[in-house]
XYZ file of N, CA and C in Angstrom:
531
model
N -12.238 2.699 4.992
C -11.364 2.615 3.835
C -9.905 2.617 4.313
N -9.012 2.583 3.350
C -7.589 2.524 3.690
C -6.860 3.720 3.097
N -5.666 4.014 3.599
C -4.866 5.105 3.034
C -4.412 4.778 1.610
N -3.920 5.795 0.927
C -3.429 5.612 -0.438
C -2.107 4.843 -0.424
N -1.676 4.414 -1.600
C -0.445 3.617 -1.718
C 0.755 4.374 -1.150
N 0.851 5.659 -1.451
C 1.977 6.458 -0.943
C 1.924 6.578 0.577
N 0.735 6.814 1.106
C 0.580 6.914 2.559
C 0.919 5.595 3.244
N 0.558 4.486 2.607
C 0.895 3.174 3.165
C 2.402 2.972 3.205
N 3.082 3.375 2.133
C 4.540 3.241 2.114
C 5.187 4.101 3.192
N 4.607 5.261 3.472
C 5.166 6.157 4.484
C 5.064 5.588 5.899
N 4.136 4.664 6.115
C 4.032 4.030 7.434
C 4.623 2.625 7.426
N 5.358 2.312 6.373
C 6.095 1.052 6.340
C 5.346 -0.153 5.810
N 4.224 0.060 5.150
C 3.488 -1.058 4.555
C 4.041 -1.311 3.157
N 4.499 -2.529 2.915
C 4.989 -2.912 1.590
C 3.813 -3.383 0.747
N 3.865 -3.051 -0.532
C 2.832 -3.492 -1.461
C 3.511 -4.386 -2.483
N 3.107 -5.653 -2.494
C 3.764 -6.626 -3.364
C 2.749 -7.352 -4.237
N 3.252 -7.816 -5.358
C 2.426 -8.587 -6.283
C 2.189 -9.981 -5.704
N 0.944 -10.419 -5.805
C 0.589 -11.768 -5.346
C 0.266 -12.605 -6.569
N 0.814 -13.781 -6.611
C 0.551 -14.685 -7.731
C -0.759 -15.414 -7.465
N -1.801 -14.982 -8.159
C -3.115 -15.590 -7.991
C -3.936 -15.337 -9.250
N -4.780 -16.285 -9.580
C -5.680 -16.115 -10.725
C -6.911 -15.300 -10.351
N -7.128 -15.098 -9.077
C -8.305 -14.404 -8.580
C -7.918 -12.998 -8.128
N -8.385 -11.964 -8.840
C -8.010 -10.586 -8.482
C -8.574 -10.164 -7.133
N -9.580 -10.868 -6.654
C -10.179 -10.529 -5.360
C -9.363 -11.043 -4.183
N -8.394 -11.886 -4.450
C -7.621 -12.569 -3.409
C -6.496 -11.675 -2.870
N -6.878 -10.619 -2.179
C -5.934 -9.658 -1.605
C -5.649 -10.073 -0.167
N -4.367 -10.042 0.208
C -3.986 -10.442 1.559
C -3.149 -9.349 2.217
N -3.239 -9.297 3.542
C -2.412 -8.378 4.329
C -1.969 -9.094 5.595
N -0.667 -9.059 5.842
C -0.132 -9.631 7.079
C 1.208 -8.990 7.385
N 1.395 -8.602 8.633
C 2.673 -8.088 9.137
C 3.262 -6.974 8.274
N 2.433 -6.016 7.896
C 2.925 -4.863 7.156
C 3.177 -5.111 5.684
N 2.650 -6.199 5.135
C 2.846 -6.505 3.713
C 1.491 -6.767 3.062
N 1.192 -5.946 2.057
C 0.011 -6.142 1.226
C 0.410 -7.021 0.060
N -0.360 -8.046 -0.217
C -0.142 -8.876 -1.399
C -1.405 -8.797 -2.243
N -1.242 -8.187 -3.421
C -2.381 -7.926 -4.290
C -2.112 -8.554 -5.656
N -3.067 -9.344 -6.184
C -2.878 -9.917 -7.517
C -2.821 -8.828 -8.591
N -2.094 -9.112 -9.648
C -1.930 -8.135 -10.731
C -3.230 -7.998 -11.523
N -3.547 -6.756 -11.872
C -4.716 -6.462 -12.699
C -4.228 -5.762 -13.954
N -4.544 -6.338 -15.098
C -4.105 -5.807 -16.387
C -5.144 -4.806 -16.890
N -4.765 -3.537 -16.924
C -5.685 -2.494 -17.361
C -5.464 -2.227 -18.841
N -6.525 -2.448 -19.611
C -6.468 -2.250 -21.057
C -7.533 -1.248 -21.466
N -7.616 -1.000 -22.761
C -8.583 -0.023 -23.267
C -10.029 -0.376 -22.914
N -10.348 -1.667 -22.882
C -11.726 -2.080 -22.621
C -12.003 -2.405 -21.148
N -11.056 -2.158 -20.270
C -11.227 -2.508 -18.853
C -12.402 -1.786 -18.205
N -12.591 -0.528 -18.537
C -13.700 0.214 -17.934
C -15.037 -0.382 -18.357
N -15.160 -0.754 -19.623
C -16.404 -1.344 -20.118
C -16.671 -2.680 -19.421
N -15.643 -3.512 -19.344
C -15.791 -4.823 -18.697
C -16.179 -4.657 -17.229
N -15.488 -3.774 -16.523
C -15.798 -3.564 -15.101
C -17.197 -2.985 -14.911
N -17.595 -2.050 -15.770
C -18.956 -1.487 -15.676
C -20.012 -2.576 -15.874
N -19.780 -3.451 -16.854
C -20.735 -4.538 -17.102
C -20.783 -5.519 -15.932
N -19.626 -5.829 -15.360
C -19.595 -6.719 -14.194
C -20.304 -6.089 -12.997
N -20.092 -4.800 -12.810
C -20.755 -4.083 -11.714
C -22.267 -4.079 -11.931
N -22.707 -3.810 -13.169
C -24.143 -3.807 -13.473
C -24.746 -5.192 -13.247
N -24.036 -6.226 -13.675
C -24.510 -7.597 -13.458
C -24.617 -7.899 -11.964
N -23.607 -7.486 -11.233
C -23.583 -7.737 -9.791
C -24.742 -7.029 -9.086
N -25.023 -5.806 -9.500
C -26.119 -5.035 -8.899
C -27.467 -5.697 -9.183
N -27.629 -6.188 -10.410
C -28.922 -6.753 -10.811
C -29.146 -8.194 -10.356
N -28.087 -8.999 -10.306
C -28.285 -10.431 -10.134
C -27.586 -11.069 -8.931
N -26.839 -10.320 -8.165
C -26.066 -10.936 -7.077
C -26.389 -10.285 -5.736
N -26.316 -11.087 -4.702
C -26.494 -10.551 -3.354
C -25.214 -9.893 -2.853
N -24.080 -10.487 -3.192
C -22.789 -9.956 -2.758
C -22.226 -9.017 -3.821
N -21.320 -8.146 -3.391
C -20.779 -7.136 -4.314
C -19.257 -7.206 -4.360
N -18.732 -8.336 -4.771
C -17.283 -8.535 -4.779
C -16.562 -7.593 -5.743
N -17.087 -7.430 -6.939
C -16.430 -6.576 -7.939
C -16.514 -5.114 -7.515
N -17.669 -4.696 -7.046
C -17.818 -3.315 -6.566
C -16.839 -3.065 -5.421
N -16.761 -3.998 -4.490
C -15.846 -3.848 -3.359
C -14.395 -3.791 -3.826
N -14.042 -4.604 -4.818
C -12.674 -4.588 -5.360
C -12.361 -3.233 -5.991
N -13.287 -2.724 -6.793
C -13.072 -1.432 -7.461
C -12.959 -0.316 -6.426
N -13.795 -0.343 -5.405
C -13.731 0.675 -4.348
C -12.423 0.556 -3.576
N -12.001 -0.667 -3.298
C -10.727 -0.886 -2.604
C -9.560 -0.324 -3.422
N -9.513 -0.666 -4.705
C -8.425 -0.185 -5.563
C -8.475 1.335 -5.703
N -9.672 1.889 -5.803
C -9.807 3.343 -5.899
C -9.296 4.019 -4.635
N -9.520 3.402 -3.486
C -9.040 4.008 -2.237
C -7.511 3.989 -2.157
N -6.873 3.041 -2.839
C -5.404 3.025 -2.891
C -4.850 4.135 -3.777
N -5.691 4.660 -4.674
C -5.228 5.628 -5.671
C -5.822 7.006 -5.423
N -5.059 7.869 -4.799
C -5.503 9.240 -4.599
C -4.940 10.173 -5.652
N -3.742 9.861 -6.123
C -3.073 10.677 -7.137
C -2.422 9.755 -8.166
N -1.926 10.352 -9.236
C -1.210 9.582 -10.257
C 0.053 8.953 -9.668
N 0.618 9.581 -8.648
C 1.802 9.026 -7.984
C 1.467 7.690 -7.305
N 0.279 7.581 -6.744
C -0.158 6.318 -6.141
C -0.297 5.234 -7.206
N -0.854 5.602 -8.348
C -0.979 4.655 -9.461
C 0.402 4.206 -9.908
N 1.334 5.149 -9.976
C 2.705 4.820 -10.378
C 3.338 3.816 -9.408
N 3.085 3.969 -8.126
C 3.594 3.017 -7.126
C 3.019 1.626 -7.393
N 1.721 1.558 -7.688
C 1.089 0.269 -7.967
C 1.616 -0.348 -9.262
N 1.927 0.481 -10.246
C 2.504 -0.017 -11.503
C 3.926 -0.519 -11.258
N 4.727 0.241 -10.516
C 6.105 -0.171 -10.214
C 6.144 -1.484 -9.429
N 5.173 -1.695 -8.554
C 5.112 -2.925 -7.762
C 4.366 -4.048 -8.484
N 4.047 -3.825 -9.742
C 3.394 -4.807 -10.623
C 2.009 -5.228 -10.143
N 1.334 -4.350 -9.415
C -0.049 -4.606 -9.017
C -0.958 -4.273 -10.193
N -0.649 -3.184 -10.860
C -1.373 -2.790 -12.062
C -0.443 -2.907 -13.258
N -0.946 -3.492 -14.305
C -0.224 -3.531 -15.573
C -0.961 -2.549 -16.471
N -0.358 -1.397 -16.693
C -1.037 -0.289 -17.345
C -0.790 -0.292 -18.850
N -1.841 -0.549 -19.613
C -1.754 -0.470 -21.070
C -2.388 0.815 -21.590
N -2.821 1.680 -20.695
C -3.398 2.966 -21.088
C -2.282 3.983 -21.299
N -2.655 5.206 -21.618
C -1.671 6.242 -21.929
C -0.776 6.589 -20.748
N -1.387 6.845 -19.602
C -0.601 7.284 -18.446
C -1.315 6.911 -17.151
N -0.675 7.224 -16.047
C -1.224 6.889 -14.726
C -2.494 7.681 -14.420
N -2.579 8.896 -14.942
C -3.772 9.711 -14.707
C -5.008 9.061 -15.326
N -4.838 8.363 -16.444
C -5.959 7.666 -17.088
C -6.485 6.534 -16.206
N -5.581 5.823 -15.561
C -5.979 4.740 -14.650
C -6.726 5.325 -13.457
N -6.201 6.411 -12.925
C -6.834 7.087 -11.794
C -8.257 7.513 -12.158
N -8.413 8.116 -13.326
C -9.723 8.557 -13.799
C -10.670 7.377 -13.983
N -10.155 6.282 -14.526
C -10.970 5.084 -14.743
C -11.587 4.608 -13.434
N -10.780 4.430 -12.406
C -11.295 3.925 -11.130
C -12.184 4.950 -10.430
N -11.836 6.234 -10.517
C -12.688 7.257 -9.898
C -14.052 7.299 -10.575
N -14.076 7.187 -11.907
C -15.349 7.194 -12.630
C -16.209 5.985 -12.270
N -15.567 4.844 -12.086
C -16.324 3.636 -11.738
C -16.966 3.742 -10.359
N -16.294 4.388 -9.430
C -16.813 4.438 -8.054
C -17.805 5.570 -7.816
N -17.786 6.594 -8.640
C -18.684 7.727 -8.388
C -20.135 7.402 -8.697
N -20.370 6.410 -9.534
C -21.745 6.120 -9.944
C -22.284 4.828 -9.329
N -21.684 4.399 -8.232
C -22.095 3.142 -7.607
C -22.592 3.415 -6.192
N -23.754 2.868 -5.882
C -24.264 2.933 -4.517
C -23.601 1.808 -3.743
N -22.920 2.169 -2.677
C -22.101 1.200 -1.959
C -22.557 1.098 -0.519
N -22.708 -0.130 -0.038
C -23.107 -0.380 1.345
C -21.895 -0.924 2.087
N -21.422 -0.175 3.062
C -20.186 -0.549 3.754
C -20.366 -1.700 4.744
N -21.594 -2.037 5.103
C -21.825 -3.104 6.084
C -21.332 -4.459 5.585
N -21.450 -4.716 4.312
C -21.084 -6.011 3.749
C -19.767 -5.944 2.987
N -18.941 -4.975 3.285
C -17.704 -4.752 2.535
C -16.789 -5.971 2.647
N -16.440 -6.537 1.510
C -15.649 -7.768 1.443
C -14.273 -7.612 2.101
N -13.694 -6.426 2.021
C -12.343 -6.187 2.542
C -12.347 -5.482 3.899
N -13.448 -5.560 4.624
C -13.564 -4.857 5.910
C -12.482 -5.287 6.907
N -12.308 -6.573 7.095
C -11.307 -7.074 8.046
C -9.900 -6.684 7.649
N -9.622 -6.761 6.370
C -8.310 -6.394 5.845
C -8.030 -4.906 6.084
N -9.017 -4.069 5.792
C -8.856 -2.621 5.995
C -8.680 -2.289 7.473
N -9.379 -3.010 8.335
C -9.238 -2.784 9.777
C -7.811 -3.061 10.231
N -7.227 -4.177 9.757
C -5.843 -4.516 10.116
C -4.865 -3.455 9.620
N -5.056 -2.998 8.395
C -4.161 -1.985 7.822
C -4.263 -0.685 8.600
N -5.474 -0.269 8.912
C -5.659 0.979 9.659
C -5.078 0.886 11.066
N -5.159 -0.290 11.688
C -4.521 -0.481 12.996
C -3.010 -0.317 12.876
N -2.428 -0.873 11.829
C -0.986 -0.742 11.590
C -0.613 0.733 11.396
N -1.431 1.450 10.652
C -1.139 2.860 10.353
C -1.248 3.753 11.586
N -2.067 3.364 12.564
C -2.243 4.178 13.772
C -1.080 4.074 14.752
N -0.230 3.074 14.603
C 0.888 2.878 15.530
C 2.036 3.802 15.117
N 2.405 4.784 15.954
C 3.462 5.735 15.585
C 4.805 5.056 15.305
N 5.107 3.976 16.016
C 6.385 3.293 15.835
C 6.565 2.820 14.392
N 5.493 2.381 13.741
C 5.590 1.902 12.362
C 6.029 3.022 11.420
N 5.505 4.222 11.641
C 5.901 5.361 10.805
C 7.357 5.736 11.077
N 7.756 5.761 12.328
C 9.142 6.108 12.674
C 10.111 5.094 12.082
N 9.735 3.819 12.168
C 10.583 2.761 11.618
C 10.721 2.918 10.097
N 9.628 3.252 9.421
C 9.670 3.442 7.966
C 10.531 4.647 7.590
N 10.438 5.724 8.374
C 11.260 6.913 8.112
C 12.731 6.591 8.320
N 13.044 5.876 9.403
C 14.439 5.471 9.652
C 14.976 4.627 8.502
N 14.181 3.679 8.077
C 14.608 2.794 6.988
C 14.825 3.581 5.698
N 13.898 4.491 5.390
C 13.994 5.283 4.164
C 15.161 6.273 4.211
N 15.334 6.955 5.346
C 16.330 8.025 5.423
C 17.728 7.548 5.791
N 17.824 6.509 6.624
C 19.134 6.122 7.146
C 19.622 4.745 6.702
N 18.734 3.923 6.207
C 19.144 2.565 5.839
C 18.725 2.188 4.421
N 18.685 3.161 3.531
C 18.233 2.884 2.163
C 19.326 2.293 1.277
N 20.597 2.528 1.612
C 21.709 1.975 0.829
C 22.689 1.279 1.773
N 23.502 0.371 1.245
C 24.481 -0.308 2.108
C 25.447 0.664 2.783
N 25.863 1.715 2.077
C 26.805 2.677 2.664
C 26.177 3.470 3.793
N 24.907 3.786 3.672
C 24.252 4.508 4.771
C 24.118 3.609 6.001
N 23.915 2.322 5.786
C 23.864 1.372 6.907
C 25.223 1.298 7.597
N 26.290 1.173 6.789
C 27.648 1.089 7.339
C 27.989 2.353 8.114
N 27.679 3.516 7.545
C 28.025 4.770 8.227
C 27.210 4.956 9.507
N 25.954 4.552 9.509
C 25.131 4.659 10.717
C 25.643 3.722 11.808
N 25.970 2.497 11.441
C 26.518 1.542 12.410
C 27.844 2.055 12.960
N 28.711 2.593 12.084
C 29.999 3.138 12.527
C 29.789 4.305 13.496
N 28.816 5.161 13.203
C 28.537 6.294 14.089
C 28.051 5.815 15.458
N 27.216 4.797 15.474
C 26.725 4.255 16.748
C 27.873 3.632 17.539
N 28.737 2.877 16.864
C 29.898 2.273 17.536
C 30.801 3.357 18.106
N 31.060 4.394 17.330
C 31.894 5.505 17.785
C 31.269 6.189 19.005
N 29.972 6.370 18.972
C 29.267 6.981 20.096
C 29.376 6.106 21.355
N 29.209 4.809 21.206
C 29.316 3.887 22.346
C 30.736 3.891 22.906
N 31.749 3.850 22.034
C 33.140 3.867 22.495
C 33.474 5.174 23.208
N 32.961 6.280 22.702
C 33.174 7.576 23.356
C 32.519 7.585 24.734
N 31.330 7.036 24.827
C 30.631 6.957 26.106
C 31.416 6.095 27.099
N 31.926 4.961 26.642
C 32.727 4.077 27.506
C 33.989 4.793 27.979
N 34.651 5.498 27.069
C 35.872 6.223 27.434
C 35.566 7.305 28.461
N 34.454 8.005 28.288
C 34.075 9.057 29.233
C 33.789 8.467 30.614
N 33.055 7.385 30.654
C 32.734 6.738 31.933
C 34.007 6.250 32.612
N 34.895 5.614 31.861
C 36.146 5.093 32.435
C 37.046 6.220 32.938
N 37.124 7.315 32.204
C 37.982 8.423 32.632
C 37.429 9.094 33.888
N 36.116 9.155 34.045
C 35.522 9.724 35.256
C 35.674 8.786 36.447
N 35.712 7.506 36.206
C 35.884 6.540 37.299
C 37.309 6.585 37.844
N 38.281 6.896 36.988
C 39.676 6.964 37.413
C 39.957 8.219 38.231
N 39.162 9.232 38.059
C 39.383 10.475 38.809
C 38.864 10.391 40.173
């Protein structure tokens, strides 16, 4: 499986809306997740349950089950759902983010899932490889803490320039002695 939306953001993975008519068409490349928008309405749980039941009874592949499990793995808390709503991955017509979280958790708890044929296996492998690299997390922290606004970028660059000039002055003054 993959980390939650918040955990992905902490290691520098961007989550963006993908323009596609197929909700299963999720892509990942170079630290960017592109996920088609899913409109969650009052009847979404019923529709998804019926699709899952149909898939279990009549299909060899489990695309809908895999999609629901994938989306559920992105959502560990209501904060993760909020991230997906802000990035327009989920269009929430329910009361709150906790309702969406409950919907996906309820759908996945009653499904027998076989990980061998998981539709998003390759995608999850790439994401987990990205998350294991410490540099990606450090880069995301630097970007979040030091380069989040134009003024913080300017002040950081100015500090680096000042540090370099001080170093040059120190080296030159020691060479003259």
